PDB file of C-alpha atoms in Angstrom:
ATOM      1  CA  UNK X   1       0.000   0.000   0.000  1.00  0.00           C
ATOM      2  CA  UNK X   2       2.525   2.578   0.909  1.00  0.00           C
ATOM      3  CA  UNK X   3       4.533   1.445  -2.394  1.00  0.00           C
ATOM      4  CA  UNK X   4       1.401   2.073  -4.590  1.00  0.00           C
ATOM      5  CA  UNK X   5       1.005   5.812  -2.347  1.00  0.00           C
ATOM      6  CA  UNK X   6       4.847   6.555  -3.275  1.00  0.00           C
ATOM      7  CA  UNK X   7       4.447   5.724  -6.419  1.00  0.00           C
ATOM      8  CA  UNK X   8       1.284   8.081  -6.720  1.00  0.00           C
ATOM      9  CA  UNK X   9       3.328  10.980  -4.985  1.00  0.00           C
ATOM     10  CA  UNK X  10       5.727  10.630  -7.527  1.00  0.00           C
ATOM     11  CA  UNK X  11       4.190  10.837 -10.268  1.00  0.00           C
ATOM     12  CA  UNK X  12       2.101  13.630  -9.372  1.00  0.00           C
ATOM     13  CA  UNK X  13       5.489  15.356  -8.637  1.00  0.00           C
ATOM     14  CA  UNK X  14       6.440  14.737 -11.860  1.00  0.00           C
ATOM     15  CA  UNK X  15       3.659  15.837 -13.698  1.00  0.00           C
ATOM     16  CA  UNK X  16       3.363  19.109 -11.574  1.00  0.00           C
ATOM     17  CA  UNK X  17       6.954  19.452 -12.035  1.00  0.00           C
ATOM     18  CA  UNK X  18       6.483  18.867 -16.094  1.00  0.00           C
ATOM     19  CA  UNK X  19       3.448  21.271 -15.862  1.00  0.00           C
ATOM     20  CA  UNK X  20       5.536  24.540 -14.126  1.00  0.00           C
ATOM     21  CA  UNK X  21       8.195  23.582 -16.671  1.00  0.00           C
ATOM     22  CA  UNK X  22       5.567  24.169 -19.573  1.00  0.00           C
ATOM     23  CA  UNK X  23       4.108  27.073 -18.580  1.00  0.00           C
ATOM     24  CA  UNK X  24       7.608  29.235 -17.868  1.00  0.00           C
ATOM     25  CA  UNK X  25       8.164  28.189 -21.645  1.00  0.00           C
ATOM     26  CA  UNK X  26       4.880  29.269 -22.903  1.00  0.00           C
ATOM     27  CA  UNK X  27       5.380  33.149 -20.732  1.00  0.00           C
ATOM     28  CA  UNK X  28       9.079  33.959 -22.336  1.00  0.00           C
ATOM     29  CA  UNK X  29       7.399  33.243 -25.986  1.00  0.00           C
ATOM     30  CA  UNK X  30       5.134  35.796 -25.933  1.00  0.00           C
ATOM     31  CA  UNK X  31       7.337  38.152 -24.330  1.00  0.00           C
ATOM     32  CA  UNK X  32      10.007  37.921 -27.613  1.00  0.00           C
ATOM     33  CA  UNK X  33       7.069  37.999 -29.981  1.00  0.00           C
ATOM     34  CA  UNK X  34       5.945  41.312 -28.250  1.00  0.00           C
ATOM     35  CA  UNK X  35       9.544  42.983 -28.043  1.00  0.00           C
ATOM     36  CA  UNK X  36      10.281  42.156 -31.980  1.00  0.00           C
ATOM     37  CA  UNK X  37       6.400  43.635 -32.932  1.00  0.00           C
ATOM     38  CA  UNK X  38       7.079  46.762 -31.174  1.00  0.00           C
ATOM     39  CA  UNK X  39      10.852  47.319 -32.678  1.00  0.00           C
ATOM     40  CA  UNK X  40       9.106  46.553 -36.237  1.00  0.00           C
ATOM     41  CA  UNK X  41       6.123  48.989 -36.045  1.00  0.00           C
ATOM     42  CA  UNK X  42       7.837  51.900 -34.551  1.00  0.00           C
ATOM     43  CA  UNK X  43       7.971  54.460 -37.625  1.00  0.00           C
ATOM     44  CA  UNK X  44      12.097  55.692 -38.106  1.00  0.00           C
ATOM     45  CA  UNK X  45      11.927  59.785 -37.216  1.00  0.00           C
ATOM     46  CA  UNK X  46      11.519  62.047 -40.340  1.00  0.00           C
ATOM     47  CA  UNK X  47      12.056  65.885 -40.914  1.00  0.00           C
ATOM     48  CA  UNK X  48       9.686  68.273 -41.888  1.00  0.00           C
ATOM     49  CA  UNK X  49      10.847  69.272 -45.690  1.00  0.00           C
ATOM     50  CA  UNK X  50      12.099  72.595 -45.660  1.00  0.00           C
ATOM     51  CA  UNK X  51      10.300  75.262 -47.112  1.00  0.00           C
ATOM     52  CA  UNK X  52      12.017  77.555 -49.921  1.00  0.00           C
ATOM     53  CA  UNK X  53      11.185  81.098 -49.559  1.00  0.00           C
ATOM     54  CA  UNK X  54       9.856  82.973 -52.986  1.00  0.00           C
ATOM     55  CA  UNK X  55      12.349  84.731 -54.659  1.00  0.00           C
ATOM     56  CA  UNK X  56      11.795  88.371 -54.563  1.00  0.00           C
ATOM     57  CA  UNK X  57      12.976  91.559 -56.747  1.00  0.00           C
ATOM     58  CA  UNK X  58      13.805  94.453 -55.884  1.00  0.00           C
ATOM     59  CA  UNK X  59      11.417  97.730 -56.678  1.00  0.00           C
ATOM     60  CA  UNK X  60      12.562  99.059 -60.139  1.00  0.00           C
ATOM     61  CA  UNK X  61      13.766 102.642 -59.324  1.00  0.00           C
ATOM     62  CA  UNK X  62      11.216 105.943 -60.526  1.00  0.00           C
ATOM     63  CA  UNK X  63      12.301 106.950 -63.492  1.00  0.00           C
ATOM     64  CA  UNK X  64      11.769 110.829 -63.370  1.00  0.00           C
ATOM     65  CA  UNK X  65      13.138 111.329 -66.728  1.00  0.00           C
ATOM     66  CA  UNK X  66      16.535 113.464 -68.505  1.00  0.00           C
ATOM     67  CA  UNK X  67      14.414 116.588 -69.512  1.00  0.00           C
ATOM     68  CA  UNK X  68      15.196 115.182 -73.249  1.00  0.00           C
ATOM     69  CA  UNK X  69      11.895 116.237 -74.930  1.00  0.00           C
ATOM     70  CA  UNK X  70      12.540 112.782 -77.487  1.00  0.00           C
ATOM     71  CA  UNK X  71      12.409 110.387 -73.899  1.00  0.00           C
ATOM     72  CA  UNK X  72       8.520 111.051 -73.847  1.00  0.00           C
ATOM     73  CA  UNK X  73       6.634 108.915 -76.252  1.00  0.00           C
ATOM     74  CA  UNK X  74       3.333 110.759 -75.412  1.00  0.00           C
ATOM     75  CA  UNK X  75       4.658 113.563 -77.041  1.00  0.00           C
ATOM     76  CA  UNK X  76       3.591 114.016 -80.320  1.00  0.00           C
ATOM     77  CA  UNK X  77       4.839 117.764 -81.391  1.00  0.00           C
ATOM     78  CA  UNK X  78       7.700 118.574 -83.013  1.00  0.00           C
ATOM     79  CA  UNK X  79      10.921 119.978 -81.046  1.00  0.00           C
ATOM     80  CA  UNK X  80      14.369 120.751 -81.078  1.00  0.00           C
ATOM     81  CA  UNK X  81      16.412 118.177 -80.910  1.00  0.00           C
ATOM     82  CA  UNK X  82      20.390 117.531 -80.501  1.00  0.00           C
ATOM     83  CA  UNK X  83      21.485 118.858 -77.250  1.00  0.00           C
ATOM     84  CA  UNK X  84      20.658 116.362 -75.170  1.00  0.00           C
ATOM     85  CA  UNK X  85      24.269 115.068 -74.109  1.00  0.00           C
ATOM     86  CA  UNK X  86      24.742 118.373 -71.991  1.00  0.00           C
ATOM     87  CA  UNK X  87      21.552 117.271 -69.733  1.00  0.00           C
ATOM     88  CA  UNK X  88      23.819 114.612 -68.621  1.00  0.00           C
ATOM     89  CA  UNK X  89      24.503 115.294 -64.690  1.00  0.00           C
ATOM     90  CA  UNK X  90      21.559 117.872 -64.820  1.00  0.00           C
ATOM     91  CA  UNK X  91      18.138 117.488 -62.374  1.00  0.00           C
ATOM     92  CA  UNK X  92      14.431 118.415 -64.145  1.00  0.00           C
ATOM     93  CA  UNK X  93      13.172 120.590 -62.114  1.00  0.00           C
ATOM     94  CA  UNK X  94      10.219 122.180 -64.573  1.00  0.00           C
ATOM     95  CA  UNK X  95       8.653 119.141 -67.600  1.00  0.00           C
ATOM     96  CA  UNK X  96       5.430 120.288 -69.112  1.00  0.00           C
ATOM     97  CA  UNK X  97       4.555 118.927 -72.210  1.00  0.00           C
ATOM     98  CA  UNK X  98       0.750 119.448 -73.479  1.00  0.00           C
ATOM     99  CA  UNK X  99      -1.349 117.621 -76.590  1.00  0.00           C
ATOM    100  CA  UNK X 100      -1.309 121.530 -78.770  1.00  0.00           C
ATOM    101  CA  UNK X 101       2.320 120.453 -79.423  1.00  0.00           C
ATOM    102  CA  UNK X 102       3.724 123.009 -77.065  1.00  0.00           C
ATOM    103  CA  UNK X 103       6.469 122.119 -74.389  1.00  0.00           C
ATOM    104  CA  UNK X 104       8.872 124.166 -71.690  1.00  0.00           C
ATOM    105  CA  UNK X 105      11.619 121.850 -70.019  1.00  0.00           C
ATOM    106  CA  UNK X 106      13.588 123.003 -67.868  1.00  0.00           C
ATOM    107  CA  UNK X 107      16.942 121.227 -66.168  1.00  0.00           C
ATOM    108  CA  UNK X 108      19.355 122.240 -63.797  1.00  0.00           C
ATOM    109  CA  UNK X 109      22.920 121.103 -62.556  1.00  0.00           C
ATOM    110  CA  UNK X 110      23.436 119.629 -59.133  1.00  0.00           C
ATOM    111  CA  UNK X 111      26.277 122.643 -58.502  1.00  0.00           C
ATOM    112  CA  UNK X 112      23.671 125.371 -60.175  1.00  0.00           C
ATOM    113  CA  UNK X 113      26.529 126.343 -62.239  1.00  0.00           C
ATOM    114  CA  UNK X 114      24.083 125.202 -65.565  1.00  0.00           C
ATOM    115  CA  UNK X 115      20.605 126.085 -66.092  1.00  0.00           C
ATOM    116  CA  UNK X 116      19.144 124.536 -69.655  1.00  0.00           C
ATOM    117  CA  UNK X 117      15.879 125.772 -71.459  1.00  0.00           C
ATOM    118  CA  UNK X 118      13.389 124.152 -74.082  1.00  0.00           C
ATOM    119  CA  UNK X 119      10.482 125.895 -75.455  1.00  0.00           C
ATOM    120  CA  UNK X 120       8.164 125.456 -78.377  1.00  0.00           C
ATOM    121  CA  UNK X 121       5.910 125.009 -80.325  1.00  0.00           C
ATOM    122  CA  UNK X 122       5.032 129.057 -79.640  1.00  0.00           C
ATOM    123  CA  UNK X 123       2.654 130.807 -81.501  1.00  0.00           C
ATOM    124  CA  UNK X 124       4.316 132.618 -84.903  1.00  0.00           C
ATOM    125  CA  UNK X 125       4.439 136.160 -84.376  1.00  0.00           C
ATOM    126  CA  UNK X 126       1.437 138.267 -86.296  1.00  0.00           C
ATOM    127  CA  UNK X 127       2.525 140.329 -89.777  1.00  0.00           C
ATOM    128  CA  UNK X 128       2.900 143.671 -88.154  1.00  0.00           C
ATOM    129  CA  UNK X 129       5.756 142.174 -85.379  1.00  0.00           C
ATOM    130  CA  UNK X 130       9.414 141.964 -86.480  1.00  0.00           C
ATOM    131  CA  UNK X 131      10.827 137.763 -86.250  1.00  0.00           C
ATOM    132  CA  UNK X 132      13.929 139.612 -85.085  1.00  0.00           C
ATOM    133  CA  UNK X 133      12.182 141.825 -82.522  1.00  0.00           C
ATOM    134  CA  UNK X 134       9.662 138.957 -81.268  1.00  0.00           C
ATOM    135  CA  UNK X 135      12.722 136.365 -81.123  1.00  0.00           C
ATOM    136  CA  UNK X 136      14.337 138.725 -78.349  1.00  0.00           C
ATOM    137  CA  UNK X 137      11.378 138.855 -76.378  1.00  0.00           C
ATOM    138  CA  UNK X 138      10.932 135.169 -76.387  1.00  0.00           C
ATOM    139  CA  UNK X 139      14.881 135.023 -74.927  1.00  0.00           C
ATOM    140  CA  UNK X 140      14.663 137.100 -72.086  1.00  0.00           C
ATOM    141  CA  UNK X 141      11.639 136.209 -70.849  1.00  0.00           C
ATOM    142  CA  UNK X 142      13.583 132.749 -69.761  1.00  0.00           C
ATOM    143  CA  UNK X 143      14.551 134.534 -67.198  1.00  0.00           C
ATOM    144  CA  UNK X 144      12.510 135.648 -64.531  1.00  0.00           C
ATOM    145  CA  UNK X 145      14.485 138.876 -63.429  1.00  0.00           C
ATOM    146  CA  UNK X 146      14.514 140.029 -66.796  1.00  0.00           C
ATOM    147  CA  UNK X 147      17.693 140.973 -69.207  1.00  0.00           C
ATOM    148  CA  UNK X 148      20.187 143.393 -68.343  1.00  0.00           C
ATOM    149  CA  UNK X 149      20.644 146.673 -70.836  1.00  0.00           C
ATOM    150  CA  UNK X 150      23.117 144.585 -73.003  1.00  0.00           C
ATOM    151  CA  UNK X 151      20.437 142.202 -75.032  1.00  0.00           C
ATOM    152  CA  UNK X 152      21.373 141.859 -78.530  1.00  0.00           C
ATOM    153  CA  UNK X 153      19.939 139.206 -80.966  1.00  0.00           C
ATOM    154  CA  UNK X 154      21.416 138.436 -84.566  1.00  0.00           C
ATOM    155  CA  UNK X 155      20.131 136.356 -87.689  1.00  0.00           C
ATOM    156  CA  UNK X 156      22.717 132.846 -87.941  1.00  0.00           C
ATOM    157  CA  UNK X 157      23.089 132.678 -91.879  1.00  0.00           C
ATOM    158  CA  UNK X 158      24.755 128.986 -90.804  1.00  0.00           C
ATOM    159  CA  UNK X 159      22.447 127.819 -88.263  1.00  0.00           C
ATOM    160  CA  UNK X 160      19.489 128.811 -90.417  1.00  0.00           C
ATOM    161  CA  UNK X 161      21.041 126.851 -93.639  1.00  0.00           C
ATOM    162  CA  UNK X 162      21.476 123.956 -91.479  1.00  0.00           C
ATOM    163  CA  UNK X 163      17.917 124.057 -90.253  1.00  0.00           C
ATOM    164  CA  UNK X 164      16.127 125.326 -93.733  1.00  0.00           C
ATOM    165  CA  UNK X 165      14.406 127.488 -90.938  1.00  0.00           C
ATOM    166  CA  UNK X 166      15.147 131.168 -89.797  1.00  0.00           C
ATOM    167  CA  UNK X 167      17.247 130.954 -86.850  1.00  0.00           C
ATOM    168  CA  UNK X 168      18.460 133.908 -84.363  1.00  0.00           C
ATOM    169  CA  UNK X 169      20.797 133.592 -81.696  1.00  0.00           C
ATOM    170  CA  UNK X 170      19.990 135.765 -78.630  1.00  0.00           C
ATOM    171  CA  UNK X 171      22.584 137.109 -75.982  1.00  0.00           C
ATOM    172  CA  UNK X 172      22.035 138.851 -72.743  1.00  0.00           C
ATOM    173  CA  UNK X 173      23.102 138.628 -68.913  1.00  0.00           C
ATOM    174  CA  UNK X 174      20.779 139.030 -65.823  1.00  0.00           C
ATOM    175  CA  UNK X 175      21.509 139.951 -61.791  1.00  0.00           C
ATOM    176  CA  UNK X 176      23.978 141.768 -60.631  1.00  0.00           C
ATOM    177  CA  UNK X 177      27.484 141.284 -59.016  1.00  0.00           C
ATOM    178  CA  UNK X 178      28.367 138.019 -58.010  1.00  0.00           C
ATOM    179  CA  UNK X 179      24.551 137.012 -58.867  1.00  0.00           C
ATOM    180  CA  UNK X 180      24.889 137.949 -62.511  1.00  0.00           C
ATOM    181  CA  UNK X 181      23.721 135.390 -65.086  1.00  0.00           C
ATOM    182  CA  UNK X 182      25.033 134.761 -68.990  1.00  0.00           C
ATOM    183  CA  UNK X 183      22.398 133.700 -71.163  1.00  0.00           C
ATOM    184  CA  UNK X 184      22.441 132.512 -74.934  1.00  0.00           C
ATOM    185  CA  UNK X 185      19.275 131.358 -76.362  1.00  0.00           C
ATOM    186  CA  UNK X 186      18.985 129.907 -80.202  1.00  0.00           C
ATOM    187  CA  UNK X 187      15.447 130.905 -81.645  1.00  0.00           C
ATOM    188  CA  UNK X 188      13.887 128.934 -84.717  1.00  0.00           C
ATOM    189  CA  UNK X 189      10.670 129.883 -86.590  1.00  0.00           C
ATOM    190  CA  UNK X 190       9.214 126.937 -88.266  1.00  0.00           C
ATOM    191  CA  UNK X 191       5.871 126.619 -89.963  1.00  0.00           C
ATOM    192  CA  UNK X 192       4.401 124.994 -87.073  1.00  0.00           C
ATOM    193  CA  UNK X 193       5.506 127.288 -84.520  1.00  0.00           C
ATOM    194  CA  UNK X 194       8.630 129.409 -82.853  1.00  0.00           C
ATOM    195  CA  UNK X 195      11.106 126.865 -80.516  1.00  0.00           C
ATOM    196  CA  UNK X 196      13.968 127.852 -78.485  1.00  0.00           C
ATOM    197  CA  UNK X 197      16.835 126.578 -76.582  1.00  0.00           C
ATOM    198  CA  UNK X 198      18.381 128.313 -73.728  1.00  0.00           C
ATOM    199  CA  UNK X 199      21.408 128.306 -72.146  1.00  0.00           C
ATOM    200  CA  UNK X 200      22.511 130.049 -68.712  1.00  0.00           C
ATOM    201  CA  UNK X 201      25.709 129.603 -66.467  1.00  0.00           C
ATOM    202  CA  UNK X 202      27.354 132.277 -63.845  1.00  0.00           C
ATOM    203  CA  UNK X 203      28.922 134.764 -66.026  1.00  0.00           C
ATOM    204  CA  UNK X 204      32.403 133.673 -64.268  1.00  0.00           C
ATOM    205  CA  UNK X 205      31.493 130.005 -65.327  1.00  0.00           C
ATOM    206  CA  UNK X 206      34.053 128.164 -66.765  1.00  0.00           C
ATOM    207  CA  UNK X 207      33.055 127.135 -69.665  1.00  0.00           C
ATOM    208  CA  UNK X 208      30.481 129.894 -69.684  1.00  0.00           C
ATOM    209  CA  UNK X 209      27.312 130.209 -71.612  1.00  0.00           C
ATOM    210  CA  UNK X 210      28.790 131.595 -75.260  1.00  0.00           C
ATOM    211  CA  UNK X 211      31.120 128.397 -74.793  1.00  0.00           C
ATOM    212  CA  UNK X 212      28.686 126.119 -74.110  1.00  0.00           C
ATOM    213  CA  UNK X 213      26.252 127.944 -77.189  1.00  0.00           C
ATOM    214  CA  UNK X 214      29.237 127.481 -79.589  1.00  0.00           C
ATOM    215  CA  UNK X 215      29.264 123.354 -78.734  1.00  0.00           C
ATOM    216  CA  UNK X 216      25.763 122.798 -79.147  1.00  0.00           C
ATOM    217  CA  UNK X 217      24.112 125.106 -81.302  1.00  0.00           C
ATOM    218  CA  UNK X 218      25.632 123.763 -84.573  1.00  0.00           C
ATOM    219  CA  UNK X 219      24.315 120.963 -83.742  1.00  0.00           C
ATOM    220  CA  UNK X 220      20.243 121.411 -83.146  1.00  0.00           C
ATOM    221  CA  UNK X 221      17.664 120.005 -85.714  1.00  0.00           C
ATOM    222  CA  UNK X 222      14.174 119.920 -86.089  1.00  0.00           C
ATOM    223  CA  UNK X 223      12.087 116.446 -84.528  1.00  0.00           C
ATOM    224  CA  UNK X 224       9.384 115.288 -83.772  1.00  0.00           C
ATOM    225  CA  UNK X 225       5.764 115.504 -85.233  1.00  0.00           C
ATOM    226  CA  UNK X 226       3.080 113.197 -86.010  1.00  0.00           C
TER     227      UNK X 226
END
């Protein structure tokens, strides 16, 4: 009997024995199975893309125009053309250009030492007024003071061949003392109007006025028109 009890003891001890053996195998599977499914599914760490700014240009500068009467497409009247290499370095301080064809430009150097005039389009003068006489009145009144006593005006045989137009060339100072102004104006009547261009420096100025006058003058044509 007690053989048949030890035998019963021991093979329950086996079998319990077998059964905890079992079971620690079964709780370490799991555990491997979980740590491999958690490495696989975690997503790897990205970066945002980065974002490229829009290129951006800079604000064209205001073009305020050269005082050259040709630079203004609108303008459909005919002018006097050629001298516009001595605007170069000069400010437009006065630009009115209207649809009748007439215009009055004025420009100015930084230093004030150069003061340039364009006119025209002005009405011809009536029968009973001298060109001559009406040409000089057109030249001083440039300048707001007035002329001096020492205006003079004179016909240009060469300047008038070259332009197939009469042409005068006016002369005359304004201010006094260290304030006093040379002027030298070139005067044109065409058939659609009288046009001028004016030139005043210091009358210490070197090159003066008449200096200036001698460079451009010869050079001045007739431009423009519709």
């Amino acid at each position: 009997m007690k053989k048949n009890v030890k035998k019963g003891l021991s093979a329950l001890l086996i079998a319990t024995m077998a059964f905890a053996l079992t079971a620690c195998g079964d709780d370490s599977q799991p555990a491997a199975a979980d740590s491999g499914s958690a490495a696989a599914t975690e997503a790897p760490a990205t970066e945002a893309p980065a974002t490229e700014e829009p290129a951006t240009e800079a604000p064209a500068a205001e073009d305020t125009g050269s005082g050259d009467v040709a630079d203004d497409d609108s303008f459909n009247g005919f002018y006097l053309s050629g001298g516009e290499y001595i605007l170069i370095g000069t400010s437009l301080v006065v630009d009115e250009k209207n649809d009748d064809g007439t215009y009055f430009v004025q420009n100015v150097s930084d230093d004030g030492m150069l003061t340039v005039y364009q006119q025209g389009g002005i009405s011809l003068p009536d029968e009973n007024t001298p060109e001559e006489e009406y040409a000089l009145n057109l030249a001083t009144g440039l300048s707001e003071t007035g002329a001096n006593d020492d205006a003079r005006i004179k016909p240009s045989n060469e300047y008038s061949e070259t332009m197939t137009y009469p042409v005068y060339v006016a002369s005359f100072t304004s201010g006094s003392n260290e304030d006093t102004r040379q002027w030298w104006v070139y005067i044109t009547f065409s058939d659609s109007g009288v046009y001028l261009y004016g030139i005043n420096t210091p009358a210490d100025a070197d090159p003066d006025a008449g200096a200036i006058a001698d460079e451009v003058f010869p050079g001045l044509w007739m431009a423009g028109g519709e």
